[in-house]
mmCIF file of C-alpha atoms and ligand atoms in Angstrom:
data_model
loop_
_atom_site.group_PDB
_atom_site.id
_atom_site.type_symbol
_atom_site.label_atom_id
_atom_site.label_comp_id
_atom_site.label_asym_id
_atom_site.label_seq_id
_atom_site.Cartn_x
_atom_site.Cartn_y
_atom_site.Cartn_z
ATOM 1 C CA MET A 1 20.042 -4.823 -29.923
ATOM 2 C CA PHE A 2 19.796 -1.107 -29.168
ATOM 3 C CA TYR A 3 16.836 1.186 -29.485
ATOM 4 C CA LYS A 4 16.025 4.761 -28.561
ATOM 5 C CA THR A 5 13.161 4.663 -26.095
ATOM 6 C CA SER A 6 11.348 7.415 -28.019
ATOM 7 C CA ASP A 7 11.365 5.232 -31.184
ATOM 8 C CA PRO A 8 8.924 2.378 -31.816
ATOM 9 C CA PRO A 9 10.215 -0.622 -29.819
ATOM 10 C CA PRO A 10 12.020 -3.452 -31.644
ATOM 11 C CA LEU A 11 9.967 -6.063 -29.739
ATOM 12 C CA PRO A 12 6.173 -6.408 -29.622
ATOM 13 C CA HIS A 13 6.086 -5.088 -26.015
ATOM 14 C CA ARG A 14 8.339 -2.282 -24.812
ATOM 15 C CA PRO A 15 11.139 -4.079 -22.909
ATOM 16 C CA PHE A 16 11.790 -1.362 -20.281
ATOM 17 C CA LYS A 17 9.516 -2.780 -17.575
ATOM 18 C CA SER A 18 10.996 -6.268 -17.975
ATOM 19 C CA LEU A 19 14.477 -4.897 -17.300
ATOM 20 C CA VAL A 20 13.865 -2.860 -14.142
ATOM 21 C CA VAL A 21 13.019 -5.920 -12.073
ATOM 22 C CA PRO A 22 12.008 -7.213 -9.647
ATOM 23 C CA ARG A 23 9.836 -4.278 -8.563
ATOM 24 C CA PRO A 24 8.265 -4.479 -5.112
ATOM 25 C CA ILE A 25 4.533 -3.879 -5.050
ATOM 26 C CA GLY A 26 3.220 -1.032 -2.943
ATOM 27 C CA TRP A 27 -0.314 -2.111 -2.138
ATOM 28 C CA ILE A 28 -1.758 1.266 -1.212
ATOM 29 C CA SER A 29 -4.811 1.699 0.997
ATOM 30 C CA THR A 30 -6.338 5.107 1.573
ATOM 31 C CA ILE A 31 -9.598 6.666 2.661
ATOM 32 C CA SER A 32 -11.293 9.543 0.851
ATOM 33 C CA THR A 33 -12.417 12.727 2.595
ATOM 34 C CA ASP A 34 -15.978 11.331 2.495
ATOM 35 C CA GLY A 35 -14.913 8.075 4.146
ATOM 36 C CA LYS A 36 -14.636 5.673 1.140
ATOM 37 C CA VAL A 37 -11.904 3.034 1.447
ATOM 38 C CA ASN A 38 -9.604 2.537 -1.546
ATOM 39 C CA LEU A 39 -6.992 -0.120 -2.333
ATOM 40 C CA ALA A 40 -4.721 -0.519 -5.375
ATOM 41 C CA PRO A 41 -1.323 -2.049 -6.230
ATOM 42 C CA TYR A 42 1.538 0.115 -7.504
ATOM 43 C CA SER A 43 4.749 -1.475 -8.804
ATOM 44 C CA PHE A 44 6.494 1.813 -9.442
ATOM 45 C CA TYR A 45 7.097 1.780 -5.720
ATOM 46 C CA ASN A 46 10.082 1.694 -3.425
ATOM 47 C CA ALA A 47 11.738 2.928 -0.242
ATOM 48 C CA VAL A 48 13.577 6.213 -0.762
ATOM 49 C CA GLY A 49 15.278 6.751 2.601
ATOM 50 C CA ASP A 50 15.413 5.451 6.151
ATOM 51 C CA ASP A 51 16.077 8.422 8.424
ATOM 52 C CA PRO A 52 13.160 8.949 8.530
ATOM 53 C CA PRO A 53 11.869 5.936 6.615
ATOM 54 C CA MET A 54 10.229 7.162 3.397
ATOM 55 C CA VAL A 55 8.488 5.460 0.481
ATOM 56 C CA MET A 56 7.134 6.573 -2.874
ATOM 57 C CA PHE A 57 4.625 5.220 -5.357
ATOM 58 C CA CYS A 58 4.062 6.511 -8.882
ATOM 59 C CA THR A 59 0.672 6.895 -10.489
ATOM 60 C CA ASN A 60 0.682 6.766 -14.254
ATOM 61 C CA GLY A 61 -1.956 7.389 -16.837
ATOM 62 C CA PRO A 62 -5.548 8.333 -16.242
ATOM 63 C CA HIS A 63 -8.289 6.874 -14.059
ATOM 64 C CA LYS A 64 -11.494 6.023 -15.905
ATOM 65 C CA ASP A 65 -13.209 8.906 -14.041
ATOM 66 C CA GLY A 66 -10.551 11.562 -14.621
ATOM 67 C CA PRO A 67 -6.842 12.258 -15.005
ATOM 68 C CA LEU A 68 -5.789 11.317 -11.446
ATOM 69 C CA LYS A 69 -5.898 7.925 -9.731
ATOM 70 C CA ASP A 70 -7.775 7.580 -6.440
ATOM 71 C CA SER A 71 -4.705 6.617 -4.396
ATOM 72 C CA ARG A 72 -3.003 9.910 -5.270
ATOM 73 C CA ILE A 73 -6.146 12.013 -4.713
ATOM 74 C CA ASN A 74 -6.823 10.437 -1.311
ATOM 75 C CA ALA A 75 -3.185 10.620 -0.173
ATOM 76 C CA GLU A 76 -3.059 14.312 -1.054
ATOM 77 C CA GLU A 77 -6.477 15.242 0.320
ATOM 78 C CA THR A 78 -6.193 13.342 3.616
ATOM 79 C CA GLY A 79 -2.404 13.547 4.048
ATOM 80 C CA GLU A 80 -1.960 9.826 4.648
ATOM 81 C CA PHE A 81 -1.743 6.379 3.067
ATOM 82 C CA VAL A 82 -0.849 2.805 4.036
ATOM 83 C CA VAL A 83 1.496 0.441 2.206
ATOM 84 C CA ASN A 84 0.350 -3.170 2.713
ATOM 85 C CA LEU A 85 2.805 -5.952 1.960
ATOM 86 C CA ALA A 86 1.624 -7.939 -1.060
ATOM 87 C CA SER A 87 2.621 -11.557 -0.541
ATOM 88 C CA TYR A 88 2.221 -14.697 -2.652
ATOM 89 C CA ASP A 89 -0.770 -15.947 -0.625
ATOM 90 C CA LEU A 90 -2.607 -12.670 -1.359
ATOM 91 C CA ARG A 91 -1.730 -12.552 -5.087
ATOM 92 C CA GLU A 92 -5.311 -13.000 -6.341
ATOM 93 C CA GLN A 93 -6.661 -10.342 -3.960
ATOM 94 C CA MET A 94 -3.832 -7.973 -4.977
ATOM 95 C CA ASN A 95 -4.682 -8.489 -8.637
ATOM 96 C CA GLU A 96 -8.415 -8.065 -8.012
ATOM 97 C CA SER A 97 -7.784 -4.754 -6.235
ATOM 98 C CA SER A 98 -6.300 -3.306 -9.454
ATOM 99 C CA ARG A 99 -9.677 -3.509 -11.213
ATOM 100 C CA HIS A 100 -10.649 -0.225 -12.889
ATOM 101 C CA VAL A 101 -13.795 0.624 -10.958
ATOM 102 C CA GLU A 102 -15.612 3.915 -10.398
ATOM 103 C CA ARG A 103 -14.312 6.329 -7.789
ATOM 104 C CA GLY A 104 -15.609 5.488 -4.350
ATOM 105 C CA VAL A 105 -15.783 1.701 -4.912
ATOM 106 C CA ASP A 106 -14.050 -0.104 -2.040
ATOM 107 C CA GLU A 107 -11.548 -2.477 -3.678
ATOM 108 C CA MET A 108 -10.604 -3.897 -0.276
ATOM 109 C CA ALA A 109 -14.132 -5.283 0.134
ATOM 110 C CA LEU A 110 -14.285 -6.160 -3.578
ATOM 111 C CA ALA A 111 -11.212 -8.378 -3.155
ATOM 112 C CA GLY A 112 -12.719 -10.036 -0.056
ATOM 113 C CA LEU A 113 -10.200 -8.478 2.327
ATOM 114 C CA GLU A 114 -10.809 -7.165 5.820
ATOM 115 C CA ALA A 115 -10.014 -3.580 6.777
ATOM 116 C CA ALA A 116 -8.182 -3.177 10.094
ATOM 117 C CA PRO A 117 -7.684 0.163 11.835
ATOM 118 C CA CYS A 118 -4.312 1.873 11.842
ATOM 119 C CA ASN A 119 -2.737 3.192 15.042
ATOM 120 C CA LEU A 120 -1.608 6.659 13.932
ATOM 121 C CA ILE A 121 -3.675 7.497 10.845
ATOM 122 C CA LYS A 122 -7.318 7.233 9.725
ATOM 123 C CA ALA A 123 -6.745 5.162 6.559
ATOM 124 C CA PRO A 124 -7.374 1.433 7.114
ATOM 125 C CA ARG A 125 -4.832 -1.323 6.514
ATOM 126 C CA VAL A 126 -5.292 -4.773 5.001
ATOM 127 C CA LYS A 127 -5.716 -7.087 7.989
ATOM 128 C CA GLU A 128 -4.526 -10.174 6.078
ATOM 129 C CA ALA A 129 -1.180 -8.576 5.066
ATOM 130 C CA ALA A 130 1.917 -9.682 6.996
ATOM 131 C CA ALA A 131 3.070 -6.078 7.367
ATOM 132 C CA ASN A 132 1.651 -2.583 6.929
ATOM 133 C CA LEU A 133 3.433 0.762 6.790
ATOM 134 C CA GLU A 134 1.420 3.708 8.102
ATOM 135 C CA CYS A 135 2.489 6.754 6.072
ATOM 136 C CA VAL A 136 2.044 10.497 6.305
ATOM 137 C CA TYR A 137 1.998 12.237 2.915
ATOM 138 C CA LEU A 138 5.013 14.452 2.213
ATOM 139 C CA GLN A 139 4.831 15.658 -1.388
ATOM 140 C CA THR A 140 3.949 14.858 -4.989
ATOM 141 C CA VAL A 141 6.503 15.193 -7.768
ATOM 142 C CA GLU A 142 4.985 15.808 -11.204
ATOM 143 C CA MET A 143 6.862 14.030 -14.005
ATOM 144 C CA PRO A 144 6.805 14.305 -17.818
ATOM 145 C CA SER A 145 4.442 12.242 -19.952
ATOM 146 C CA TRP A 146 4.545 11.373 -23.664
ATOM 147 C CA ASN A 147 0.761 11.225 -23.696
ATOM 148 C CA PRO A 148 -0.826 14.632 -23.020
ATOM 149 C CA GLU A 149 -3.857 12.890 -21.493
ATOM 150 C CA HIS A 150 -1.719 10.973 -18.975
ATOM 151 C CA VAL A 151 -0.433 12.221 -15.642
ATOM 152 C CA ASN A 152 2.767 10.688 -14.294
ATOM 153 C CA SER A 153 3.486 11.572 -10.701
ATOM 154 C CA MET A 154 5.422 10.342 -7.691
ATOM 155 C CA VAL A 155 3.719 10.432 -4.308
ATOM 156 C CA ILE A 156 6.158 10.435 -1.392
ATOM 157 C CA GLY A 157 5.322 9.683 2.224
ATOM 158 C CA GLU A 158 7.048 9.265 5.567
ATOM 159 C CA VAL A 159 6.518 5.931 7.307
ATOM 160 C CA VAL A 160 5.377 6.812 10.815
ATOM 161 C CA GLY A 161 4.315 3.368 12.076
ATOM 162 C CA ILE A 162 4.854 -0.262 11.116
ATOM 163 C CA HIS A 163 2.725 -3.345 11.843
ATOM 164 C CA ILE A 164 4.431 -6.751 11.584
ATOM 165 C CA ARG A 165 2.541 -9.999 12.146
ATOM 166 C CA ASP A 166 4.157 -11.954 14.993
ATOM 167 C CA ASP A 167 4.351 -15.236 13.048
ATOM 168 C CA VAL A 168 6.740 -13.781 10.441
ATOM 169 C CA ILE A 169 9.353 -12.904 13.059
ATOM 170 C CA THR A 170 11.971 -15.595 13.699
ATOM 171 C CA GLY A 171 14.222 -14.833 16.686
ATOM 172 C CA ASP A 172 14.964 -11.116 16.466
ATOM 173 C CA ARG A 173 14.443 -10.722 12.690
ATOM 174 C CA VAL A 174 11.708 -10.378 10.127
ATOM 175 C CA ASP A 175 11.758 -13.704 8.257
ATOM 176 C CA ILE A 176 11.037 -12.645 4.701
ATOM 177 C CA THR A 177 10.840 -16.271 3.514
ATOM 178 C CA LYS A 178 7.768 -16.634 5.733
ATOM 179 C CA ILE A 179 6.166 -13.575 4.133
ATOM 180 C CA ARG A 180 7.081 -14.503 0.519
ATOM 181 C CA PRO A 181 6.653 -11.008 -0.961
ATOM 182 C CA LEU A 182 5.426 -10.676 -4.523
ATOM 183 C CA ALA A 183 7.422 -8.700 -7.061
ATOM 184 C CA ARG A 184 6.374 -7.383 -10.427
ATOM 185 C CA MET A 185 8.349 -8.421 -13.490
ATOM 186 C CA GLY A 186 7.735 -7.531 -17.152
ATOM 187 C CA TYR A 187 4.724 -8.549 -19.206
ATOM 188 C CA LEU A 188 2.164 -10.354 -16.992
ATOM 189 C CA ASP A 189 4.914 -11.981 -14.927
ATOM 190 C CA TYR A 190 5.534 -11.920 -11.195
ATOM 191 C CA ALA A 191 8.280 -13.294 -8.958
ATOM 192 C CA VAL A 192 8.173 -14.374 -5.351
ATOM 193 C CA VAL A 193 10.958 -14.058 -2.772
ATOM 194 C CA ASN A 194 11.479 -17.604 -1.476
ATOM 195 C CA GLU A 195 15.189 -17.583 -0.802
ATOM 196 C CA VAL A 196 17.767 -15.123 0.500
ATOM 197 C CA PHE A 197 21.537 -15.135 0.898
ATOM 198 C CA THR A 198 23.894 -12.961 2.916
ATOM 199 C CA MET A 199 27.084 -11.141 1.876
ATOM 200 C CA LYS A 200 29.441 -9.174 4.103
ATOM 201 C CA ARG A 201 30.281 -5.663 2.915
ATOM 202 C CA PRO A 202 33.937 -4.940 2.040
ATOM 203 C CA ARG A 203 35.723 -2.670 4.554
HETATM 204 C C1 FMN B 301 0.878 -5.534 -10.013
HETATM 205 C C2 FMN B 301 0.322 -4.208 -10.475
HETATM 206 C C3 FMN B 301 1.119 -3.094 -10.431
HETATM 207 C C4 FMN B 301 0.620 -1.841 -10.827
HETATM 208 N N1 FMN B 301 1.445 -0.757 -10.777
HETATM 209 C C5 FMN B 301 0.983 0.465 -11.134
HETATM 210 C C6 FMN B 301 1.842 1.611 -11.050
HETATM 211 O O1 FMN B 301 3.003 1.532 -10.657
HETATM 212 N N2 FMN B 301 1.311 2.806 -11.401
HETATM 213 C C7 FMN B 301 0.010 2.933 -11.811
HETATM 214 O O2 FMN B 301 -0.422 4.053 -12.099
HETATM 215 N N3 FMN B 301 -0.821 1.866 -11.886
HETATM 216 C C8 FMN B 301 -0.361 0.643 -11.556
HETATM 217 N N4 FMN B 301 -1.194 -0.449 -11.616
HETATM 218 C C9 FMN B 301 -2.596 -0.239 -12.004
HETATM 219 C C10 FMN B 301 -3.412 0.299 -10.826
HETATM 220 O O3 FMN B 301 -3.419 -0.639 -9.762
HETATM 221 C C11 FMN B 301 -4.851 0.560 -11.310
HETATM 222 O O4 FMN B 301 -4.832 1.609 -12.257
HETATM 223 C C12 FMN B 301 -5.797 0.888 -10.181
HETATM 224 O O5 FMN B 301 -7.119 0.867 -10.670
HETATM 225 C C13 FMN B 301 -5.551 2.261 -9.590
HETATM 226 O O6 FMN B 301 -6.472 2.404 -8.546
HETATM 227 P P1 FMN B 301 -6.828 3.753 -7.789
HETATM 228 O O7 FMN B 301 -7.363 4.727 -8.817
HETATM 229 O O8 FMN B 301 -7.863 3.261 -6.842
HETATM 230 O O9 FMN B 301 -5.584 4.255 -7.111
HETATM 231 C C14 FMN B 301 -0.715 -1.721 -11.272
HETATM 232 C C15 FMN B 301 -1.526 -2.870 -11.325
HETATM 233 C C16 FMN B 301 -1.012 -4.100 -10.938
HETATM 234 C C17 FMN B 301 -1.888 -5.329 -10.995
#
């Protein structure tokens, strides 16, 4: 099978998102300039460097109240955001926090999660998450969109502080099998990291 991505797809759902997998989920918490907490999951998310550590999340399509999603607006207006680690035990809360609600509605409270203060920035973090990355906003990259009413953009931030829950550290390492991070697959599917293996790099 081959198809041009600009043509109608040969399968009922466009297969692209089921091929770029697994995608980590950036569970982004922010605070607006008027003090409203916001939380939403973003699977177009990843690390983009480690000296300094940097992450990006991409906001696509419109918000019900306008062209831009709250996470992008808040990150740009306040200059900060938090990435909370979405793990299997928090899957329902993560899903709930993606609900399309009016601007200013606190999805952290809506999902029954507790806000904990950050150390270096004003935005709150999800207390229940096994790890949280405190980020300072760096820049937004505008990207093309097929739909003139949609905005596709990449929000990049520098990770300035990291919280890790003590119980997910075994010896001197983060034990990812204790965290069990969620990953986004295609369709309505998710995966969970339960198992890891090690390979030495060739010299
Ligand atoms: C697992 C998951 C991944 C998502 N990934 C994205 C994404 O990468 N980009 C995006 O714009 N929306 C994504 N969404 C939808 C947003 O979470 C949703 O539009 C949310 O309401 C945005 O909230 P905000 O306006 O408060 O930022 C995702 C939803 C789920 C459940």
